[in-house]
CSV table of C-alpha atoms in Angstrom, one decimal:
chain,number,residue,atom,x,y,z
A,1,MET,CA,-6.8,44.9,0.0
A,2,LYS,CA,-3.7,44.5,2.2
A,3,LYS,CA,-2.3,41.0,2.1
A,4,TYR,CA,-0.4,39.0,4.8
A,5,ALA,CA,1.1,35.6,4.5
A,6,VAL,CA,1.7,33.8,7.8
A,7,ILE,CA,4.2,31.1,6.9
A,8,VAL,CA,4.4,28.5,9.6
A,9,ALA,CA,7.6,26.6,9.9
A,10,GLY,CA,7.7,25.7,13.5
A,11,GLY,CA,8.2,22.0,13.1
A,12,SER,CA,11.2,19.9,14.1
A,13,GLY,CA,10.9,17.4,11.3
A,14,GLN,CA,11.0,14.2,13.2
A,15,ARG,CA,9.7,12.1,10.3
A,16,MET,CA,12.4,13.3,8.0
A,17,GLY,CA,15.1,11.8,10.3
A,18,THR,CA,17.5,14.8,9.8
A,19,ALA,CA,19.1,17.0,12.4
A,20,MET,CA,18.1,20.1,10.6
A,21,PRO,CA,14.4,20.9,10.6
A,22,LYS,CA,12.9,20.0,7.2
A,23,GLN,CA,12.0,23.6,6.3
A,24,PHE,CA,15.8,24.3,6.0
A,25,LEU,CA,16.7,21.2,3.9
A,26,LEU,CA,18.0,22.1,0.5
A,27,LEU,CA,16.3,21.7,-2.8
A,28,GLN,CA,18.4,22.7,-5.8
A,29,GLN,CA,20.8,24.5,-3.4
A,30,LYS,CA,18.2,26.5,-1.7
A,31,PRO,CA,16.3,25.8,1.6
A,32,LEU,CA,12.6,24.7,1.2
A,33,LEU,CA,11.6,27.9,3.0
A,34,TRP,CA,13.3,30.0,0.3
A,35,TYR,CA,10.8,28.7,-2.3
A,36,SER,CA,7.8,29.2,-0.1
A,37,LEU,CA,8.7,32.8,0.7
A,38,ASN,CA,9.8,33.6,-2.8
A,39,THR,CA,6.4,32.5,-4.3
A,40,PHE,CA,4.4,34.6,-1.8
A,41,LEU,CA,6.7,37.7,-2.4
A,42,GLN,CA,6.2,37.3,-6.1
A,43,ALA,CA,2.5,36.7,-6.0
A,44,PHE,CA,1.6,40.2,-5.0
A,45,ASP,CA,3.9,43.3,-4.8
A,46,ASP,CA,2.2,44.4,-1.6
A,47,MET,CA,2.3,41.0,0.2
A,48,GLU,CA,3.9,41.1,3.6
A,49,ILE,CA,5.1,38.0,5.2
A,50,ILE,CA,5.2,36.9,8.9
A,51,LEU,CA,7.6,33.9,9.1
A,52,VAL,CA,7.0,31.8,12.2
A,53,LEU,CA,10.1,29.7,13.2
A,54,PRO,CA,11.4,27.6,16.1
A,55,ALA,CA,13.2,30.1,18.4
A,56,GLU,CA,16.5,28.2,17.8
A,57,ASN,CA,16.3,28.6,14.0
A,58,ILE,CA,15.7,32.4,13.7
A,59,ALA,CA,19.3,33.0,12.4
A,60,GLU,CA,18.7,30.6,9.5
A,61,GLY,CA,15.5,32.4,8.7
A,62,GLU,CA,17.2,35.8,8.7
A,63,GLN,CA,19.8,34.4,6.2
A,64,ILE,CA,17.0,33.3,3.8
A,65,ILE,CA,15.4,36.8,4.0
A,66,LYS,CA,18.7,38.4,3.3
A,67,ASP,CA,19.2,36.1,0.3
A,68,LEU,CA,15.8,37.1,-1.0
A,69,ASN,CA,16.6,40.8,-0.4
A,70,ALA,CA,13.2,41.0,1.4
A,71,GLY,CA,14.1,42.4,4.8
A,72,ASN,CA,11.5,45.1,4.5
A,73,ARG,CA,8.7,42.7,3.6
A,74,VAL,CA,9.3,39.8,6.0
A,75,LYS,CA,9.0,39.7,9.8
A,76,ILE,CA,10.1,36.8,11.9
A,77,THR,CA,8.5,35.6,15.1
A,78,ALA,CA,8.9,32.5,17.3
A,79,GLY,CA,6.5,29.5,17.1
A,80,GLY,CA,4.5,28.1,19.9
A,81,THR,CA,3.6,24.7,21.3
A,82,ALA,CA,1.1,23.7,18.6
A,83,ARG,CA,0.4,25.0,15.1
A,84,PHE,CA,-2.5,27.0,16.6
A,85,HIS,CA,-0.1,28.9,18.9
A,86,SER,CA,2.4,29.5,16.1
A,87,VAL,CA,-0.3,31.0,13.9
A,88,GLN,CA,-1.6,33.1,16.8
A,89,ASN,CA,1.9,34.5,17.3
A,90,GLY,CA,2.1,35.4,13.6
A,91,LEU,CA,-1.4,37.0,13.6
A,92,ALA,CA,-0.2,39.5,16.2
A,93,PHE,CA,1.6,41.3,13.3
A,94,VAL,CA,-1.5,41.4,11.0
A,95,SER,CA,-3.5,44.7,10.5
A,96,ALA,CA,-7.1,44.7,9.5
A,97,PRO,CA,-8.8,44.9,7.1
A,98,SER,CA,-6.7,42.5,5.1
A,99,VAL,CA,-6.6,39.1,3.4
A,100,VAL,CA,-4.5,36.6,5.4
A,101,PHE,CA,-2.9,33.5,3.9
A,102,VAL,CA,-1.7,30.9,6.4
A,103,HIS,CA,0.7,28.5,4.7
A,104,ASP,CA,2.8,25.5,5.6
A,105,GLY,CA,6.4,26.5,5.2
A,106,VAL,CA,7.2,23.0,3.8
A,107,ARG,CA,4.6,23.3,1.0
A,108,CYS,CA,7.3,25.0,-1.1
A,109,LEU,CA,5.7,24.1,-4.5
A,110,ALA,CA,2.4,26.1,-4.2
A,111,SER,CA,2.0,28.3,-7.3
A,112,LYS,CA,1.4,32.0,-7.6
A,113,GLU,CA,-1.8,31.1,-9.5
A,114,LEU,CA,-3.1,29.2,-6.5
A,115,ILE,CA,-2.3,32.2,-4.3
A,116,HIS,CA,-4.2,34.5,-6.7
A,117,ARG,CA,-7.2,32.2,-6.8
A,118,CYS,CA,-7.3,31.9,-3.0
A,119,TYR,CA,-7.2,35.7,-2.7
A,120,GLU,CA,-10.1,36.2,-5.1
A,121,GLN,CA,-12.3,33.7,-3.4
A,122,ALA,CA,-11.4,35.0,0.1
A,123,LEU,CA,-12.5,38.5,-1.0
A,124,GLU,CA,-15.8,37.1,-2.3
A,125,LYS,CA,-16.7,34.4,0.2
A,126,GLY,CA,-14.5,35.1,3.2
A,127,SER,CA,-12.3,32.1,3.0
A,128,ALA,CA,-10.5,29.7,0.5
A,129,ILE,CA,-9.2,26.4,1.7
A,130,PRO,CA,-7.3,24.5,-1.1
A,131,ALA,CA,-8.3,20.9,-1.5
A,132,VAL,CA,-7.8,18.1,-4.0
A,133,ALA,CA,-9.7,14.9,-4.6
A,134,ALA,CA,-8.2,11.6,-3.3
A,135,THR,CA,-6.8,9.1,-5.8
A,136,ASP,CA,-6.8,6.3,-3.3
A,137,SER,CA,-9.6,4.7,-1.4
A,138,ILE,CA,-9.9,6.1,2.1
A,139,ARG,CA,-11.2,4.4,5.2
A,140,ILE,CA,-12.0,6.0,8.6
A,141,ALA,CA,-10.7,3.8,11.4
A,142,ASN,CA,-12.1,3.6,14.9
A,143,GLY,CA,-10.1,1.2,16.9
A,144,THR,CA,-10.1,-2.0,14.8
A,145,ASP,CA,-13.3,-1.0,13.1
A,146,HIS,CA,-13.1,1.0,9.9
A,147,THR,CA,-15.6,2.2,7.3
A,148,VAL,CA,-15.1,3.2,3.7
A,149,ALA,CA,-15.4,6.9,2.9
A,150,ASP,CA,-17.0,7.6,-0.5
A,151,ARG,CA,-14.0,8.5,-2.6
A,152,ASN,CA,-16.1,11.1,-4.5
A,153,HIS,CA,-16.6,13.0,-1.3
A,154,VAL,CA,-13.0,12.9,0.1
A,155,ARG,CA,-11.0,16.1,-0.1
A,156,ILE,CA,-7.4,16.3,0.9
A,157,ILE,CA,-6.7,19.7,2.5
A,158,GLN,CA,-3.8,21.9,1.7
A,159,THR,CA,-2.6,25.4,2.3
A,160,PRO,CA,-2.5,28.5,1.9
A,161,GLN,CA,-5.7,28.6,4.0
A,162,THR,CA,-6.9,32.1,3.2
A,163,PHE,CA,-9.3,34.3,5.0
A,164,LEU,CA,-10.5,37.8,5.5
A,165,SER,CA,-8.9,39.2,8.6
A,166,ALA,CA,-12.4,40.0,9.9
A,167,ILE,CA,-13.1,36.3,10.0
A,168,LEU,CA,-9.7,34.9,11.0
A,169,LEU,CA,-8.6,37.3,13.7
A,170,PRO,CA,-11.7,36.9,16.0
A,171,ALA,CA,-11.6,33.1,15.5
A,172,PHE,CA,-8.0,33.0,16.9
A,173,ASN,CA,-9.0,35.0,19.9
A,174,THR,CA,-9.8,31.8,21.8
A,175,THR,CA,-8.1,29.1,23.8
A,176,TYR,CA,-6.5,26.1,22.2
A,177,GLN,CA,-8.4,22.9,21.6
A,178,ASP,CA,-7.0,19.6,20.4
A,179,SER,CA,-9.4,19.7,17.4
A,180,PHE,CA,-7.6,22.8,16.0
A,181,THR,CA,-5.5,20.9,13.4
A,182,ASP,CA,-5.5,23.8,10.9
A,183,GLU,CA,-7.0,27.3,10.5
A,184,ALA,CA,-10.2,26.0,8.9
A,185,THR,CA,-11.1,24.1,12.1
A,186,VAL,CA,-10.4,27.2,14.2
A,187,VAL,CA,-12.6,29.3,12.1
A,188,GLU,CA,-15.4,26.7,12.1
A,189,ALA,CA,-15.2,26.5,15.9
A,190,SER,CA,-15.9,30.3,15.9
A,191,GLY,CA,-19.2,29.6,14.1
A,192,GLN,CA,-18.1,30.6,10.6
A,193,GLN,CA,-18.5,28.4,7.6
A,194,VAL,CA,-15.3,27.8,5.5
A,195,PHE,CA,-15.2,27.4,1.7
A,196,LEU,CA,-13.0,25.0,-0.2
A,197,ILE,CA,-11.3,25.9,-3.5
A,198,GLU,CA,-9.5,23.6,-6.0
A,199,GLY,CA,-5.9,23.0,-4.8
A,200,GLU,CA,-2.9,21.6,-6.8
A,201,TYR,CA,-1.6,18.0,-6.8
A,202,GLU,CA,1.9,19.3,-6.9
A,203,ASN,CA,1.4,21.4,-3.7
A,204,ILE,CA,2.7,18.6,-1.5
A,205,LYS,CA,3.8,18.9,2.1
A,206,ILE,CA,7.5,17.8,2.3
A,207,THR,CA,7.3,15.3,5.2
A,208,ARG,CA,9.5,12.3,4.3
A,209,PRO,CA,12.7,11.8,2.4
A,210,ALA,CA,10.8,10.6,-0.7
A,211,ASP,CA,8.9,13.9,-0.7
A,212,LEU,CA,12.2,15.7,-1.1
A,213,MET,CA,13.0,13.7,-4.2
A,214,ILE,CA,9.6,14.3,-5.6
A,215,ALA,CA,10.0,18.0,-5.0
A,216,GLU,CA,13.4,18.0,-6.8
A,217,GLN,CA,11.7,16.4,-9.8
A,218,ILE,CA,8.8,18.8,-9.9
A,219,LEU,CA,11.2,21.8,-9.6
A,220,ALA,CA,13.4,20.4,-12.3
A,221,SER,CA,10.4,20.0,-14.6
A,222,ARG,CA,9.3,23.6,-14.0
A,223,ASN,CA,12.8,25.0,-14.8
A,224,LEU,CA,12.7,23.2,-18.3
B,1,MET,CA,-0.5,-22.5,0.9
B,2,LYS,CA,-1.0,-22.0,-2.9
B,3,LYS,CA,-0.6,-18.3,-3.9
B,4,TYR,CA,-2.3,-16.3,-6.7
B,5,ALA,CA,-1.8,-12.7,-7.6
B,6,VAL,CA,-4.6,-11.2,-9.7
B,7,ILE,CA,-2.9,-8.1,-11.2
B,8,VAL,CA,-5.5,-5.7,-12.5
B,9,ALA,CA,-4.4,-3.5,-15.3
B,10,GLY,CA,-7.6,-2.9,-17.2
B,11,GLY,CA,-7.5,1.0,-17.1
B,12,SER,CA,-7.2,3.2,-20.1
B,13,GLY,CA,-5.3,5.9,-18.2
B,14,GLN,CA,-7.3,9.0,-19.1
B,15,ARG,CA,-5.7,11.1,-16.3
B,16,MET,CA,-2.3,10.4,-17.7
B,17,GLY,CA,-3.1,12.0,-21.0
B,18,THR,CA,-1.1,9.5,-23.0
B,19,ALA,CA,-2.3,7.3,-25.9
B,20,MET,CA,-0.7,4.2,-24.3
B,21,PRO,CA,-2.5,2.9,-21.1
B,22,LYS,CA,-0.4,3.9,-18.2
B,23,GLN,CA,0.4,0.4,-17.1
B,24,PHE,CA,2.6,0.1,-20.3
B,25,LEU,CA,4.4,3.4,-19.8
B,26,LEU,CA,8.2,3.0,-19.3
B,27,LEU,CA,10.1,3.5,-16.1
B,28,GLN,CA,13.8,3.1,-16.6
B,29,GLN,CA,13.2,1.4,-20.0
B,30,LYS,CA,10.7,-1.1,-18.7
B,31,PRO,CA,6.8,-0.9,-18.6
B,32,LEU,CA,5.3,-0.2,-15.2
B,33,LEU,CA,3.6,-3.7,-15.4
B,34,TRP,CA,7.0,-5.4,-15.7
B,35,TYR,CA,7.9,-4.2,-12.2
B,36,SER,CA,4.6,-5.2,-10.7
B,37,LEU,CA,4.8,-8.7,-12.1
B,38,ASN,CA,8.5,-9.1,-11.3
B,39,THR,CA,8.0,-8.3,-7.6
B,40,PHE,CA,5.2,-10.8,-7.2
B,41,LEU,CA,7.1,-13.5,-9.1
B,42,GLN,CA,10.1,-12.9,-6.8
B,43,ALA,CA,8.1,-12.7,-3.6
B,44,PHE,CA,7.3,-16.5,-3.6
B,45,ASP,CA,8.6,-19.2,-5.9
B,46,ASP,CA,5.2,-20.8,-6.1
B,47,MET,CA,3.2,-17.6,-6.8
B,48,GLU,CA,1.0,-17.8,-9.9
B,49,ILE,CA,-0.1,-14.6,-11.6
B,50,ILE,CA,-3.3,-13.8,-13.4
B,51,LEU,CA,-2.8,-10.6,-15.4
B,52,VAL,CA,-6.1,-8.8,-16.3
B,53,LEU,CA,-5.6,-6.5,-19.3
B,54,PRO,CA,-7.8,-4.5,-21.7
B,55,ALA,CA,-8.6,-6.9,-24.6
B,56,GLU,CA,-6.7,-4.6,-27.0
B,57,ASN,CA,-3.5,-4.7,-25.0
B,58,ILE,CA,-3.0,-8.5,-24.6
B,59,ALA,CA,-0.1,-8.6,-27.1
B,60,GLU,CA,1.8,-6.0,-25.0
B,61,GLY,CA,1.2,-8.1,-21.9
B,62,GLU,CA,2.5,-11.2,-23.6
B,63,GLN,CA,5.7,-9.4,-24.5
B,64,ILE,CA,6.3,-8.5,-20.8
B,65,ILE,CA,5.8,-12.1,-19.8
B,66,LYS,CA,8.2,-13.2,-22.4
B,67,ASP,CA,10.8,-10.6,-21.2
B,68,LEU,CA,10.3,-11.9,-17.7
B,69,ASN,CA,10.7,-15.5,-18.8
B,70,ALA,CA,7.6,-16.3,-16.9
B,71,GLY,CA,5.3,-17.9,-19.4
B,72,ASN,CA,4.5,-20.9,-17.2
B,73,ARG,CA,3.6,-18.8,-14.2
B,74,VAL,CA,1.5,-16.0,-15.7
B,75,LYS,CA,-1.9,-16.3,-17.4
B,76,ILE,CA,-3.6,-13.4,-19.2
B,77,THR,CA,-7.3,-12.7,-19.2
B,78,ALA,CA,-9.4,-9.7,-20.5
B,79,GLY,CA,-10.8,-7.1,-18.2
B,80,GLY,CA,-14.4,-6.1,-17.8
B,81,THR,CA,-16.5,-3.0,-17.4
B,82,ALA,CA,-15.5,-2.1,-13.9
B,83,ARG,CA,-12.7,-3.2,-11.6
B,84,PHE,CA,-15.1,-5.7,-10.0
B,85,HIS,CA,-15.7,-7.4,-13.4
B,86,SER,CA,-11.9,-7.5,-14.1
B,87,VAL,CA,-11.2,-9.1,-10.8
B,88,GLN,CA,-14.1,-11.5,-11.3
B,89,ASN,CA,-12.6,-12.6,-14.6
B,90,GLY,CA,-9.2,-13.1,-13.0
B,91,LEU,CA,-10.6,-15.1,-10.1
B,92,ALA,CA,-12.0,-17.7,-12.6
B,93,PHE,CA,-8.4,-19.0,-12.8
B,94,VAL,CA,-7.9,-19.3,-9.0
B,95,SER,CA,-8.0,-22.7,-7.3
B,96,ALA,CA,-8.9,-23.2,-3.7
B,97,PRO,CA,-7.6,-23.4,-1.0
B,98,SER,CA,-5.2,-20.5,-1.6
B,99,VAL,CA,-4.2,-17.0,-0.7
B,100,VAL,CA,-5.2,-14.5,-3.3
B,101,PHE,CA,-3.5,-11.1,-3.7
B,102,VAL,CA,-5.4,-8.6,-5.8
B,103,HIS,CA,-3.1,-5.8,-6.9
B,104,ASP,CA,-3.3,-2.6,-9.0
B,105,GLY,CA,-1.0,-3.1,-12.0
B,106,VAL,CA,0.1,0.5,-11.7
B,107,ARG,CA,1.3,0.1,-8.1
B,108,CYS,CA,4.7,-1.0,-9.4
B,109,LEU,CA,6.7,0.0,-6.3
B,110,ALA,CA,5.1,-2.4,-3.7
B,111,SER,CA,7.9,-4.4,-2.0
B,112,LYS,CA,8.3,-8.1,-1.5
B,113,GLU,CA,8.3,-7.5,2.2
B,114,LEU,CA,4.8,-6.0,2.0
B,115,ILE,CA,3.6,-9.1,0.0
B,116,HIS,CA,5.1,-11.4,2.6
B,117,ARG,CA,3.4,-9.5,5.4
B,118,CYS,CA,0.1,-9.5,3.7
B,119,TYR,CA,0.4,-13.3,3.1
B,120,GLU,CA,1.1,-14.0,6.8
B,121,GLN,CA,-1.8,-11.8,8.0
B,122,ALA,CA,-4.2,-13.3,5.4
B,123,LEU,CA,-3.3,-16.8,6.7
B,124,GLU,CA,-4.0,-15.7,10.3
B,125,LYS,CA,-7.0,-13.4,10.0
B,126,GLY,CA,-8.4,-14.1,6.5
B,127,SER,CA,-7.5,-10.8,5.0
B,128,ALA,CA,-4.8,-8.0,4.8
B,129,ILE,CA,-5.6,-4.6,3.3
B,130,PRO,CA,-2.5,-2.4,3.2
B,131,ALA,CA,-3.2,1.1,4.5
B,132,VAL,CA,-1.1,4.1,5.5
B,133,ALA,CA,-1.9,7.2,7.7
B,134,ALA,CA,-2.8,10.4,6.0
B,135,THR,CA,-0.2,13.3,6.2
B,136,ASP,CA,-2.7,15.9,5.1
B,137,SER,CA,-6.0,16.9,6.7
B,138,ILE,CA,-9.0,15.3,5.2
B,139,ARG,CA,-12.5,16.5,4.8
B,140,ILE,CA,-15.6,14.7,3.8
B,141,ALA,CA,-17.6,16.8,1.4
B,142,ASN,CA,-21.3,16.5,0.8
B,143,GLY,CA,-22.4,19.1,-1.8
B,144,THR,CA,-21.0,22.4,-0.5
B,145,ASP,CA,-20.9,21.1,3.1
B,146,HIS,CA,-17.8,19.3,4.4
B,147,THR,CA,-16.7,18.0,7.8
B,148,VAL,CA,-13.2,17.3,9.1
B,149,ALA,CA,-12.2,13.7,9.4
B,150,ASP,CA,-10.0,13.1,12.5
B,151,ARG,CA,-6.6,12.7,10.9
B,152,ASN,CA,-5.6,10.0,13.4
B,153,HIS,CA,-8.4,7.9,12.0
B,154,VAL,CA,-7.9,8.4,8.3
B,155,ARG,CA,-6.4,5.4,6.5
B,156,ILE,CA,-5.3,5.6,2.8
B,157,ILE,CA,-6.0,2.2,1.3
B,158,GLN,CA,-3.5,0.5,-1.1
B,159,THR,CA,-3.1,-3.0,-2.6
B,160,PRO,CA,-2.3,-5.9,-2.7
B,161,GLN,CA,-5.6,-6.6,-1.0
B,162,THR,CA,-5.0,-10.1,0.2
B,163,PHE,CA,-7.5,-12.8,1.2
B,164,LEU,CA,-8.0,-16.5,1.8
B,165,SER,CA,-9.7,-17.9,-1.3
B,166,ALA,CA,-12.5,-19.2,1.1
B,167,ILE,CA,-13.4,-15.6,1.8
B,168,LEU,CA,-12.7,-13.9,-1.5
B,169,LEU,CA,-14.2,-16.4,-4.0
B,170,PRO,CA,-17.7,-16.6,-2.4
B,171,ALA,CA,-17.8,-12.8,-2.0
B,172,PHE,CA,-17.2,-12.3,-5.7
B,173,ASN,CA,-20.0,-14.7,-6.5
B,174,THR,CA,-22.5,-11.8,-6.6
B,175,THR,CA,-23.8,-9.0,-8.9
B,176,TYR,CA,-22.0,-5.7,-9.3
B,177,GLN,CA,-22.9,-2.7,-7.1
B,178,ASP,CA,-21.5,0.8,-7.5
B,179,SER,CA,-20.2,0.6,-3.9
B,180,PHE,CA,-17.7,-2.1,-5.0
B,181,THR,CA,-14.7,0.2,-5.4
B,182,ASP,CA,-12.1,-2.3,-4.3
B,183,GLU,CA,-12.0,-6.0,-3.1
B,184,ALA,CA,-12.4,-5.0,0.6
B,185,THR,CA,-15.8,-3.4,-0.1
B,186,VAL,CA,-16.9,-6.6,-2.0
B,187,VAL,CA,-15.8,-8.8,0.9
B,188,GLU,CA,-17.6,-6.6,3.4
B,189,ALA,CA,-20.8,-6.7,1.4
B,190,SER,CA,-20.6,-10.5,1.7
B,191,GLY,CA,-20.8,-10.1,5.5
B,192,GLN,CA,-17.1,-10.7,6.3
B,193,GLN,CA,-14.9,-8.3,8.2
B,194,VAL,CA,-11.7,-7.2,6.6
B,195,PHE,CA,-8.4,-6.5,8.4
B,196,LEU,CA,-6.0,-3.6,7.6
B,197,ILE,CA,-2.2,-4.0,7.7
B,198,GLU,CA,0.5,-1.3,7.6
B,199,GLY,CA,1.2,-0.4,3.9
B,200,GLU,CA,4.1,1.5,2.4
B,201,TYR,CA,4.4,5.2,1.6
B,202,GLU,CA,6.3,4.4,-1.6
B,203,ASN,CA,3.6,2.0,-2.8
B,204,ILE,CA,2.0,4.8,-4.8
B,205,LYS,CA,-0.6,4.4,-7.6
B,206,ILE,CA,0.9,5.8,-10.9
B,207,THR,CA,-2.0,8.1,-11.9
B,208,ARG,CA,-0.6,11.4,-13.2
B,209,PRO,CA,2.6,12.4,-15.0
B,210,ALA,CA,4.1,13.7,-11.7
B,211,ASP,CA,3.7,10.2,-10.3
B,212,LEU,CA,5.8,8.8,-13.0
B,213,MET,CA,8.6,11.2,-12.1
B,214,ILE,CA,8.2,10.2,-8.5
B,215,ALA,CA,8.5,6.5,-9.3
B,216,GLU,CA,11.6,7.2,-11.4
B,217,GLN,CA,13.2,8.8,-8.3
B,218,ILE,CA,12.2,6.0,-6.0
B,219,LEU,CA,13.5,3.3,-8.3
B,220,ALA,CA,16.7,5.2,-8.8
B,221,SER,CA,17.2,5.4,-5.0
B,222,ARG,CA,16.6,1.7,-4.7
B,223,ASN,CA,19.2,0.8,-7.3
B,224,LEU,CA,21.9,2.8,-5.5
């Protein structure tokens, strides 16, 4: 089936403390986004990418696409206020029927194998939301109160959140709610169940300076 | 007030895939445990440490204490079946009144500043449980069902879990329950409230090979 990856990189990276949005920071001489795009392009020959960027960073995105020689497979569109709006903008370029991967641009270490597994499960069940178990104890706070979550039941959610277009596109045909923190929550609000799939511990979201160091190490170990 | 750190390193490190328990793996030529002990020894001149080890690794622990020149400030005792039993064994060496830090031996990157802050809050409120916000979405799974946890309410729990002896010692005078996954859960079961405190993102638990690489990077950046 046709495959689209909506790669969301609309963030301004305030936690990173850098002037350049984090998706353009360099990892072994290449921007984070280069790796995210490259993995999706390599995962399937017929994958098309919609890259969602802050309006002021579209030139940087075009340079990455040029470096990847992928001009015919990647479209760029501008992001919106919240992640929901950015994804909505990206989905305007998706044709049905298809499988749609929605991916955090700063999760530049996701593997092709994960993308393949998400594809297979989305075909079979309609969705695939990568998740890993927690290694730390988790508590749910409510003001100054907090209760332990059973660690065996805690799942840390990643991307690519992957769906059949027949499920994702109607779900996004709605108005924004604060509870829409990822695509799974939007799809659930439309009345559809979503299905988890085993994620990858190395599929981290680059959020803080320490994460960039971690990513350098993981990349270096993969190149050995 | 008198200060004790019960440093729990009873694990066999099955997730690390190494023959040597992970608390003895090397980081810049020193065992992980060396760093954990060193930070607590440096945090307060009158800190005493009770190191809880697997019975078969007591010799390795004695070598670390010798390398730290800390024979008069560190006692070693053998661990038990679960973390609860290991901590219980360690608490046998604690005198009251005191402030007691219970720390994962493999969290070798906790800072002196965190230890100081935990101490102050434990004096004031009776407990200090370090916690950081989640950067990823979290779901709570129950069989194949799962529900989103509000990310603003999710707290990832760390150590040193710090308590007044008057609260911790009576709480551990009980029989083991499966729900005793850390010291906070034991204290709560005794009817006492526990109080969170801001933890540190770099205060990671070394659990998998990638964590060891991360810790190398963090240590290297601190030595700059």
